[in-house]
mmCIF file of C-alpha atoms and ligand atoms in Angstrom:
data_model
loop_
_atom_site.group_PDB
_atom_site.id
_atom_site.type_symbol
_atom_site.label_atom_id
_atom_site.label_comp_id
_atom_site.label_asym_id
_atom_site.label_seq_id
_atom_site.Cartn_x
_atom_site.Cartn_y
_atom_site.Cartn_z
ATOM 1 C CA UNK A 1 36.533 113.389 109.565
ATOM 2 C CA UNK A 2 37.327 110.370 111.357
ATOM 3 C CA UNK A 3 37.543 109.795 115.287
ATOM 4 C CA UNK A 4 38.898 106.500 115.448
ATOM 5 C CA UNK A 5 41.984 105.474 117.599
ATOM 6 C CA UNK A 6 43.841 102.772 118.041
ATOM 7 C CA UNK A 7 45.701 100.880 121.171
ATOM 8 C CA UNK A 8 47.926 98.241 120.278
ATOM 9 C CA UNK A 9 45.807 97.010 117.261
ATOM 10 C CA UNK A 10 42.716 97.479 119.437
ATOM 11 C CA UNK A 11 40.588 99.744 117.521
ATOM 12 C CA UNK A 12 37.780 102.431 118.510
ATOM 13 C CA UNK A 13 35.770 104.001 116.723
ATOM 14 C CA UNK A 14 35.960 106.807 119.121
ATOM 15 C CA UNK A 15 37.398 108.028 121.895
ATOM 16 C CA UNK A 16 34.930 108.213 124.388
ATOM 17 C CA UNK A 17 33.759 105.141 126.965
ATOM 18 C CA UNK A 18 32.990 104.792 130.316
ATOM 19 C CA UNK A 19 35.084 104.192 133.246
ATOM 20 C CA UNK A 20 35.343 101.105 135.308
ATOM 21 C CA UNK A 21 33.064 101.427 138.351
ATOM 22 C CA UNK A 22 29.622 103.450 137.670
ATOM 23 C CA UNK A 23 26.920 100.622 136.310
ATOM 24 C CA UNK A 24 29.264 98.389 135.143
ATOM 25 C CA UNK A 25 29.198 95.339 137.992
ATOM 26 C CA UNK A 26 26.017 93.310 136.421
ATOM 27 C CA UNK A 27 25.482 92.066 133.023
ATOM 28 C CA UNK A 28 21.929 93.703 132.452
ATOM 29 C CA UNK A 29 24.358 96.959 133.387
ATOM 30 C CA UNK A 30 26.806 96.213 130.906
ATOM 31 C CA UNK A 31 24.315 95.776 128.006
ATOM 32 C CA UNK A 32 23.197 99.335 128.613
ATOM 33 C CA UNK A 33 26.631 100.248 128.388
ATOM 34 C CA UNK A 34 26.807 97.846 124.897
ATOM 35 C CA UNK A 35 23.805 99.321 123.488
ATOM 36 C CA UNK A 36 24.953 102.868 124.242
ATOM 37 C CA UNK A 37 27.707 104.867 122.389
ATOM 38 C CA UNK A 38 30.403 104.262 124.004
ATOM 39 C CA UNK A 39 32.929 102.901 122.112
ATOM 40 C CA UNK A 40 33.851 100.216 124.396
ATOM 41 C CA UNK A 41 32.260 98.370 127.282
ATOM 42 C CA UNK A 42 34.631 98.308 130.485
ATOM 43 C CA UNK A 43 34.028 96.174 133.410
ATOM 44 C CA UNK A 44 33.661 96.415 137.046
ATOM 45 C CA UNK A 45 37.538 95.984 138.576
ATOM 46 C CA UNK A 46 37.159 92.670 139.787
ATOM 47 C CA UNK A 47 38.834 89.771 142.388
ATOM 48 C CA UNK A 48 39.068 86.235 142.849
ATOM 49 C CA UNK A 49 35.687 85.896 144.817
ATOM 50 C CA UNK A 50 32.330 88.128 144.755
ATOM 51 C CA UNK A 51 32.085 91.020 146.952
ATOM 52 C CA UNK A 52 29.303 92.631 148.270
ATOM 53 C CA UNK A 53 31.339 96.099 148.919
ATOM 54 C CA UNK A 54 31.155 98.431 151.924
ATOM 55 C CA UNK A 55 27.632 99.142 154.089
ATOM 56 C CA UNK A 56 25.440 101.580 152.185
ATOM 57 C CA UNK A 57 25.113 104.798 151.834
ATOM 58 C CA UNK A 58 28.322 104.247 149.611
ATOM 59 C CA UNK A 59 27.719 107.232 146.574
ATOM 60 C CA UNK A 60 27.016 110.784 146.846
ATOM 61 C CA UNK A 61 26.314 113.481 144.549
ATOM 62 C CA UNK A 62 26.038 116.523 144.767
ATOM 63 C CA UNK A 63 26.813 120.029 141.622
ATOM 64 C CA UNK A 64 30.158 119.557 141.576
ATOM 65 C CA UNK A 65 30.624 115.662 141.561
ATOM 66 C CA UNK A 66 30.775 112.550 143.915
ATOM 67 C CA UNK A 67 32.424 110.780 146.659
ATOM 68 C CA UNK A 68 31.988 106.948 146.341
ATOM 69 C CA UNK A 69 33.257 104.258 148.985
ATOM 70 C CA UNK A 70 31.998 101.467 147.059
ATOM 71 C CA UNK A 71 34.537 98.605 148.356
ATOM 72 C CA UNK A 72 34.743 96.896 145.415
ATOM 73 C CA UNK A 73 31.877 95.531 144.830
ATOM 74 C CA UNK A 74 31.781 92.609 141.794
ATOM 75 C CA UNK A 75 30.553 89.092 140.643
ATOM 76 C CA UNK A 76 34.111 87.659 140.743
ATOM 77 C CA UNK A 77 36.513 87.376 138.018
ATOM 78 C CA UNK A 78 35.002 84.310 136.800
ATOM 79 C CA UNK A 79 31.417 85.715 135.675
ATOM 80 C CA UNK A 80 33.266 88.615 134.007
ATOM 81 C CA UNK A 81 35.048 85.588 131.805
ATOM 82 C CA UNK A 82 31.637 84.775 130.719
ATOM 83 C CA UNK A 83 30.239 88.127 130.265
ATOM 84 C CA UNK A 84 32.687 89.158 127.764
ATOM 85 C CA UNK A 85 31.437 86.751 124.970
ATOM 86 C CA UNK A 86 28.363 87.650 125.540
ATOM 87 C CA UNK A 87 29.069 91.497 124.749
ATOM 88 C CA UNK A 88 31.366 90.837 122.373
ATOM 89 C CA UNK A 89 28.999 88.805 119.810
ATOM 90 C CA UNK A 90 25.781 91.167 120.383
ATOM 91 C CA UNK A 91 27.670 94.518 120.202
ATOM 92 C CA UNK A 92 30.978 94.287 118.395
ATOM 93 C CA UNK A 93 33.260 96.270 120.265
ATOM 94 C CA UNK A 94 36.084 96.469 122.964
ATOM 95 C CA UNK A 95 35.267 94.537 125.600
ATOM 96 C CA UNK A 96 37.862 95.316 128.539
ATOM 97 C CA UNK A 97 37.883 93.917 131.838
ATOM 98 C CA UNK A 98 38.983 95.384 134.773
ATOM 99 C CA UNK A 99 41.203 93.349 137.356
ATOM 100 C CA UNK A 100 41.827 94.686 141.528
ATOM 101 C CA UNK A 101 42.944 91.434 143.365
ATOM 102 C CA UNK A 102 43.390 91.559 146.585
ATOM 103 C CA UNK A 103 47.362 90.669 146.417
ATOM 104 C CA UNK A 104 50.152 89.801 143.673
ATOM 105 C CA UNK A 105 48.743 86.506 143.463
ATOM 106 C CA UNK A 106 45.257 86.865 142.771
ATOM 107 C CA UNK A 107 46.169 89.519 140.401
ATOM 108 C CA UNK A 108 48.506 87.149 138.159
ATOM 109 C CA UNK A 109 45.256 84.092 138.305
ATOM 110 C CA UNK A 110 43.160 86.725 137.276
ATOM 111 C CA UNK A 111 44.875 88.268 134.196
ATOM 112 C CA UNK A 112 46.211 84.722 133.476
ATOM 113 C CA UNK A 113 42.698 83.650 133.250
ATOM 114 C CA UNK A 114 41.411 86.551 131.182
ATOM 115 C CA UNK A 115 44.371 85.952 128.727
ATOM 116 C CA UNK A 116 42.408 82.957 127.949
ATOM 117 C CA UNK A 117 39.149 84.505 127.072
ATOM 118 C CA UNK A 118 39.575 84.865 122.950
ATOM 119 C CA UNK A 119 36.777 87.661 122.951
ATOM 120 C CA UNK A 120 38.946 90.021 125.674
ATOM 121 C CA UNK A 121 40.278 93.128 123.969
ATOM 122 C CA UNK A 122 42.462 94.682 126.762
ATOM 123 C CA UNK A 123 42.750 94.502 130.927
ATOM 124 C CA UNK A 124 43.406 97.474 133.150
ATOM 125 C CA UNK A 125 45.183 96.170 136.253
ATOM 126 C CA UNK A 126 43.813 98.494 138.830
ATOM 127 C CA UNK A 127 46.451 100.184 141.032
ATOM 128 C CA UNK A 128 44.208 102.733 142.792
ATOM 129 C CA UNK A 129 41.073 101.618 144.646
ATOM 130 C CA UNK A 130 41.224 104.463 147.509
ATOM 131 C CA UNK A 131 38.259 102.514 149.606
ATOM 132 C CA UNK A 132 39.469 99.318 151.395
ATOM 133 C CA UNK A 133 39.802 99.860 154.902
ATOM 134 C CA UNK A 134 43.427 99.247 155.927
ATOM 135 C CA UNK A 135 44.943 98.481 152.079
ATOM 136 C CA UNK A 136 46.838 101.328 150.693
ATOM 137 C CA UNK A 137 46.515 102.131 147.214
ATOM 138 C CA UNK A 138 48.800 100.323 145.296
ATOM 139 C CA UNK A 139 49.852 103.255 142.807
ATOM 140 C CA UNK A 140 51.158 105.471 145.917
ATOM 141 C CA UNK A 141 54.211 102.603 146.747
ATOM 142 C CA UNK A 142 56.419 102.598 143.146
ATOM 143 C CA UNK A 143 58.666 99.437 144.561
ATOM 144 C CA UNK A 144 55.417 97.398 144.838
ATOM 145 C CA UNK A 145 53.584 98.439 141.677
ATOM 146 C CA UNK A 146 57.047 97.800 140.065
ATOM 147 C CA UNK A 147 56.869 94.210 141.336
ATOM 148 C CA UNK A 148 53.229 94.036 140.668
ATOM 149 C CA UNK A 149 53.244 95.046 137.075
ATOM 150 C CA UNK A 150 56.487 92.552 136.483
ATOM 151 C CA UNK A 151 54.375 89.881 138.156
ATOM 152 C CA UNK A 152 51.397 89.969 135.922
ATOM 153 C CA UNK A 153 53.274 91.143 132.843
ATOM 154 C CA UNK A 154 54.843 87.550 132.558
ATOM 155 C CA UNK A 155 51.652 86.066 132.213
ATOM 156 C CA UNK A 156 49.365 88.922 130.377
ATOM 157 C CA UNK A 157 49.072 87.892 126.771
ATOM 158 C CA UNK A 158 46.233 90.914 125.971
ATOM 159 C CA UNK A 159 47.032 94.794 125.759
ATOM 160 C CA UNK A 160 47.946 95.944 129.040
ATOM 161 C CA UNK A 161 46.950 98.844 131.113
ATOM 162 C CA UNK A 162 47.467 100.446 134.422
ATOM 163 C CA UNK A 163 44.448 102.591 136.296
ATOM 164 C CA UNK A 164 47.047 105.185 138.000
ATOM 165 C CA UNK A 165 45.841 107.333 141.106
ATOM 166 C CA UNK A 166 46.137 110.731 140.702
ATOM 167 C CA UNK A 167 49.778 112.223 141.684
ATOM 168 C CA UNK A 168 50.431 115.823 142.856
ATOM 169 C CA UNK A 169 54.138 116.222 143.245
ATOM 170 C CA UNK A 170 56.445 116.425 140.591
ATOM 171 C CA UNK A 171 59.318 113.894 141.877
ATOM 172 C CA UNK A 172 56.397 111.316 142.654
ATOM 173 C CA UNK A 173 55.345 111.206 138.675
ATOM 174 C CA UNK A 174 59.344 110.806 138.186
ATOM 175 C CA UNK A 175 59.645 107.993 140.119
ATOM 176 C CA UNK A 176 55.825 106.453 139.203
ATOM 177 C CA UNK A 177 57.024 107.087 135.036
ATOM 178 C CA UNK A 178 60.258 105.509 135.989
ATOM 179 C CA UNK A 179 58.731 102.278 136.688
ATOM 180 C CA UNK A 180 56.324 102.426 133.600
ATOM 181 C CA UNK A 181 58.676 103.122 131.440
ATOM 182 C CA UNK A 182 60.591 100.045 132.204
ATOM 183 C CA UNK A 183 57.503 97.529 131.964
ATOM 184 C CA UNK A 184 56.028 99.309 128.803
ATOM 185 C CA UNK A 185 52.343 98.458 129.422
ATOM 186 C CA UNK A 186 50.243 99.540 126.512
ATOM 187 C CA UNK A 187 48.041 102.183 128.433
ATOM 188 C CA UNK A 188 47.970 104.080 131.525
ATOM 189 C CA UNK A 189 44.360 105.525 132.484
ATOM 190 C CA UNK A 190 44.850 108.375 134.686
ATOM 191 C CA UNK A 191 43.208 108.700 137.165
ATOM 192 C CA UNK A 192 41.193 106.888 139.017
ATOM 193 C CA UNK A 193 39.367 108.779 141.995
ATOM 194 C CA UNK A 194 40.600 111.320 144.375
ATOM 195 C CA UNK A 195 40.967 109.152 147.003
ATOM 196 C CA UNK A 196 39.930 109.968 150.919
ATOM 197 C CA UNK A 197 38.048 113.127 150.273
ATOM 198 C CA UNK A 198 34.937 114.204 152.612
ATOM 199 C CA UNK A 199 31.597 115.653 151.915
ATOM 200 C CA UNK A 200 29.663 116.951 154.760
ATOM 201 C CA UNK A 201 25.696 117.194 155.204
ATOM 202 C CA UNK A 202 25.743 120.888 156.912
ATOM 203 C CA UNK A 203 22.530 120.877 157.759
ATOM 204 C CA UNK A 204 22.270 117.370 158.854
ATOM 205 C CA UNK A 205 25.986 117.822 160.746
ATOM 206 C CA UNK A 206 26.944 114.497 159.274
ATOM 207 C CA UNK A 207 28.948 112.804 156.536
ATOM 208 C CA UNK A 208 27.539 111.701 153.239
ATOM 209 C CA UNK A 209 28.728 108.391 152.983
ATOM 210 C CA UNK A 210 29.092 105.734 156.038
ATOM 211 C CA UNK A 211 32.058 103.743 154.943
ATOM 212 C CA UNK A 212 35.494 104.801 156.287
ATOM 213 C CA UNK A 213 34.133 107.368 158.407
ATOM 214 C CA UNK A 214 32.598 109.468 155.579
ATOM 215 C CA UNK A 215 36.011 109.574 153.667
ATOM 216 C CA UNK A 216 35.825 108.014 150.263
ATOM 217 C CA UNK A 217 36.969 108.507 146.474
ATOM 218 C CA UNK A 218 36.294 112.094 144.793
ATOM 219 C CA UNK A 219 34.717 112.075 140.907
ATOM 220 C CA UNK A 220 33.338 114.706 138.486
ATOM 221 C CA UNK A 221 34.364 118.538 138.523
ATOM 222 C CA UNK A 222 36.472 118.480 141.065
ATOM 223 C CA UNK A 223 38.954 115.872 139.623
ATOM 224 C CA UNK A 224 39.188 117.608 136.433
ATOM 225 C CA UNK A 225 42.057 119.708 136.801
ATOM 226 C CA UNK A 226 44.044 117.153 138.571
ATOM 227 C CA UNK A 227 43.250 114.465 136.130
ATOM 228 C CA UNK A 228 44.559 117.015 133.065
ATOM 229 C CA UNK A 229 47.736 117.408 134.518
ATOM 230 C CA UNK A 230 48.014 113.898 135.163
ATOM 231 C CA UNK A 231 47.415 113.078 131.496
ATOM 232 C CA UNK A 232 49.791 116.286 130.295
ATOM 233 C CA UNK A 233 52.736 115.201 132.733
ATOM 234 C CA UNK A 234 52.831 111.683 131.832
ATOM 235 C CA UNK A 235 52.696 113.028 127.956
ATOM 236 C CA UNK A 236 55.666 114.354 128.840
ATOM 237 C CA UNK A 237 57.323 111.735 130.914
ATOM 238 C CA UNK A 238 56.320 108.405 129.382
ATOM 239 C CA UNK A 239 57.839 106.566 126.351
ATOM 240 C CA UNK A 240 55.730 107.369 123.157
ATOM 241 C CA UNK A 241 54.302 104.138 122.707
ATOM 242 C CA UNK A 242 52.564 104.233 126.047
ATOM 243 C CA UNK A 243 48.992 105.388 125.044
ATOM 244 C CA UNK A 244 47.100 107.657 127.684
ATOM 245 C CA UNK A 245 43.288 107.125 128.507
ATOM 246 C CA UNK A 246 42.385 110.336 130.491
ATOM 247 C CA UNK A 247 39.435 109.958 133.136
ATOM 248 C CA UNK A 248 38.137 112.460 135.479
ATOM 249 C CA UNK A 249 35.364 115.181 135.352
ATOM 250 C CA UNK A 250 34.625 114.773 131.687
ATOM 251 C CA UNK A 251 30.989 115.628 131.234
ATOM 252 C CA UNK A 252 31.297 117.567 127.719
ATOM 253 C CA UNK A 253 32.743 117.468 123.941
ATOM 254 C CA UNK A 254 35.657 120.351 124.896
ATOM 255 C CA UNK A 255 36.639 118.364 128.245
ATOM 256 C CA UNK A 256 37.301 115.762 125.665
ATOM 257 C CA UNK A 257 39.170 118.135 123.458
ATOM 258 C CA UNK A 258 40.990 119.617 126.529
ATOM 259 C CA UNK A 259 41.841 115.803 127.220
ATOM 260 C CA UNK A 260 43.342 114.764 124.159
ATOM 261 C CA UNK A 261 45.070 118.235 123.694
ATOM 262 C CA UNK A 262 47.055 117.317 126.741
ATOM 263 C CA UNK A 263 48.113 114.049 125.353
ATOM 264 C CA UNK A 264 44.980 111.534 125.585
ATOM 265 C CA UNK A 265 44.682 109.193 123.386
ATOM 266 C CA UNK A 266 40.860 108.183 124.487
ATOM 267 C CA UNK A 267 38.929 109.425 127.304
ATOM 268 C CA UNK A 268 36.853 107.599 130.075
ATOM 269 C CA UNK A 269 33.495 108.699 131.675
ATOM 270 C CA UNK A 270 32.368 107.900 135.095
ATOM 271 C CA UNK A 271 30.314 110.516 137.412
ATOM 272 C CA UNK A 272 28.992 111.575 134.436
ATOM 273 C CA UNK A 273 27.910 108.672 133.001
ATOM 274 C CA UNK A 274 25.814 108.049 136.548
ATOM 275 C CA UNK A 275 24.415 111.747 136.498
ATOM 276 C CA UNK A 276 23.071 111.758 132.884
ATOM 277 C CA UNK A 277 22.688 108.012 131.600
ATOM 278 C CA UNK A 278 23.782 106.405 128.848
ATOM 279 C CA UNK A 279 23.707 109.726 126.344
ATOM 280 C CA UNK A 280 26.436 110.872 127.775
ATOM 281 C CA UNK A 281 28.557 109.116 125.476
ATOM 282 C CA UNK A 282 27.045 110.178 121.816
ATOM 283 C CA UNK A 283 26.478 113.418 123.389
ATOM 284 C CA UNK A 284 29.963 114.300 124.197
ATOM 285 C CA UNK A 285 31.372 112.537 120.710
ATOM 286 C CA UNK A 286 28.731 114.930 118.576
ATOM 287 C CA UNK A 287 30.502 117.950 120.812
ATOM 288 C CA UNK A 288 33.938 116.647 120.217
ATOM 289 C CA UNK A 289 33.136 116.486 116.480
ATOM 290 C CA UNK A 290 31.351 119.900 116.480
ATOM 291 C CA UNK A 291 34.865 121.979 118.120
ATOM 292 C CA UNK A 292 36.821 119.897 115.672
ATOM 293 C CA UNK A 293 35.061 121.103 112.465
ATOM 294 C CA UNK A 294 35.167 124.445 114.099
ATOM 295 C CA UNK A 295 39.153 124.708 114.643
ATOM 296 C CA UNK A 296 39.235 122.306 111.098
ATOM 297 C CA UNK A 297 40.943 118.795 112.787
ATOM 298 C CA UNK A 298 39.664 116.213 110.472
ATOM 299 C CA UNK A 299 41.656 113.380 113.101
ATOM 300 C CA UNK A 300 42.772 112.999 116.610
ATOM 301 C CA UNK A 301 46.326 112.985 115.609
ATOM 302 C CA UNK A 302 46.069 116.630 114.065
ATOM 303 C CA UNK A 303 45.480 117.762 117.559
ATOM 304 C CA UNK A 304 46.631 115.061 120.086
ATOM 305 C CA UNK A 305 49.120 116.729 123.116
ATOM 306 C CA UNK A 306 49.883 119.783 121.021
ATOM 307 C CA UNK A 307 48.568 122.088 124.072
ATOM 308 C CA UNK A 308 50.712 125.221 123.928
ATOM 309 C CA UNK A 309 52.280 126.738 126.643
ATOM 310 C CA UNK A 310 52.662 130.398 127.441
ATOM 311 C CA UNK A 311 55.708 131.368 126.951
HETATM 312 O O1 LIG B 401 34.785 100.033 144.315
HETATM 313 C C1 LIG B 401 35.293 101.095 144.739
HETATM 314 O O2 LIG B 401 35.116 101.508 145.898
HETATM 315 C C2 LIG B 401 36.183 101.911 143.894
HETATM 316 C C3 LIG B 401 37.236 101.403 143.161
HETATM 317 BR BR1 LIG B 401 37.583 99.589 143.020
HETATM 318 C C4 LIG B 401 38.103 102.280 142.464
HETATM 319 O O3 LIG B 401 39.071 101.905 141.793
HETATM 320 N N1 LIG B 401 37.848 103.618 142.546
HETATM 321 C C5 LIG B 401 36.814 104.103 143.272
HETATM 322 O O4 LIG B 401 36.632 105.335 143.300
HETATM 323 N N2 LIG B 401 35.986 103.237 143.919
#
């Protein structure tokens, strides 16, 4: 049986890493992430200069998931240039890095700087950070992703990837695959957060989080639906070269199944990955492996977005 997949002649050995944000701003962080299973070691998004992020509390958990209004908190594109050689050399696989400027500009010095950086596998360009007071997300305005994406796609020289929010209407993933179509990146990862959700102390009569008023990006089981039909209806919409990187409430080896059935081609883990630790990752591959000896898949491919519909 093999698991392996590959992006644009980026190969992994298996589907399964973890998704930019949860323990993945320091370097000590991103060793734990190296030394784990995961088959690839994604950065923090990043901008030009270091952030701090939004006042603390920031995360929340609670059964069902968590609501983060982290603010973008990172080192600054520049120390990410030197981690990745770093984590390249000691663990040997896919180092990706993240990018979330602030505007157009700092977006196209930032990928034009990490298309330097030999040991770089892949960026995701990161249209959907829900929690910066008074900056829309990115993904929700197709004209300026459109010029966005053009902007930093005439200077990107490494496999290219968008971090999508998560869409609910039908004519908004028309016009949203429109747009990708025409660029061609070589991955969308949907989704990023639900963004501006609100968990309430009931007892306490108070939000969870400070930032924002209590509102702040939604992970974990309650994404998961959403972020399945975001995977299954870009299947369907985008051209067939565009690989899909699902992310949202995976926590087992059959959410990764149900992932790739609907047209993944790799699968990210975030909530999860904070919840249970670094396991996580050979956990869910020995799971994914165990259903696929089960239903007799010896590869991805046997399997990938043949979900059947009831007719
Ligand atoms: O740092 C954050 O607040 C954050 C980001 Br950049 C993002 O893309 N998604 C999210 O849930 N939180």
């Amino acid at each position: 049986m093999t698991l392996s997949v590959e992006i644009n002649k980026v190969k992994f050995p298996h589907p399964v890493f973890n998704a930019a944000g949860p323990k993945d701003v320091t370097l000590d962080e991103l060793m734990v992430i190296g030394r784990s299973q995961s088959s690839a070691i994604l950065m923090k998004s990043c901008t030009l200069e270091p952030r701090d992020g939004n006042p603390e509390p920031r995360y929340y958990e609670d059964e069902f998931g968590s609501i983060n209004s982290m603010g973008l908190p990172n080192k600054g594109y520049q120390e990410y240039g030197k981690y990745t050689p770093i984590l390249k050399a000691t663990f040997k696989k896919p180092v990706i890095a993240s990018v979330s400027g602030m505007k157009i500009e700092d977006n196209v010095k930032i990928i034009k700087f990490f298309s330097t950086i030999q040991e770089l596998d892949m960026i995701e360009l990161n249209l959907s950070c829900p929690n910066l007071p008074g900056k829309p997300q990115i993904g929700y305005d197709a004209d300026a992703s459109d010029k966005l994406i053009r902007s930093v796609k005439d200077v990107c020289s490494k496999p290219l990837g968008l971090k999508l929010p998560p869409y609910f209407d039908f004519v908004h993933f028309e016009q949203m695959a429109k747009v990708i179509n025409k660029h061609t990146p070589d991955f969308v990862t949907c989704i990023n957060s639900l963004g501006n959700g609100l968990i309430i102390d009931a007892m306490k009569e108070e939000t969870v989080i400070k930032p924002k008023g209590g509102f702040g990006g939604i992970g974990g089981d309650y994404c998961k639906p959403t972020a399945l039909a975001n995977v299954r209806k870009f299947y369907e919409l985008l051209n067939k070269d565009i690989a899909i990187i699902g992310c949202g409430g995976i926590k087992s080896g059959i959410d990764v199944f149900e992932f790739i059935l609907a047209g993944a081609s790799a699968v990210q883990i975030g909530t999860h990955y904070l919840k249970e630790g670094p396991s996580v990752f050979e956990r869910c591959v020995k799971e994914l492996e165990h259903m696929m000896k089960k239903k007799k898949y010896s590869s991805l491919d046997e399997f990938r977005g043949t979900l059947k519909v009831i007719e």
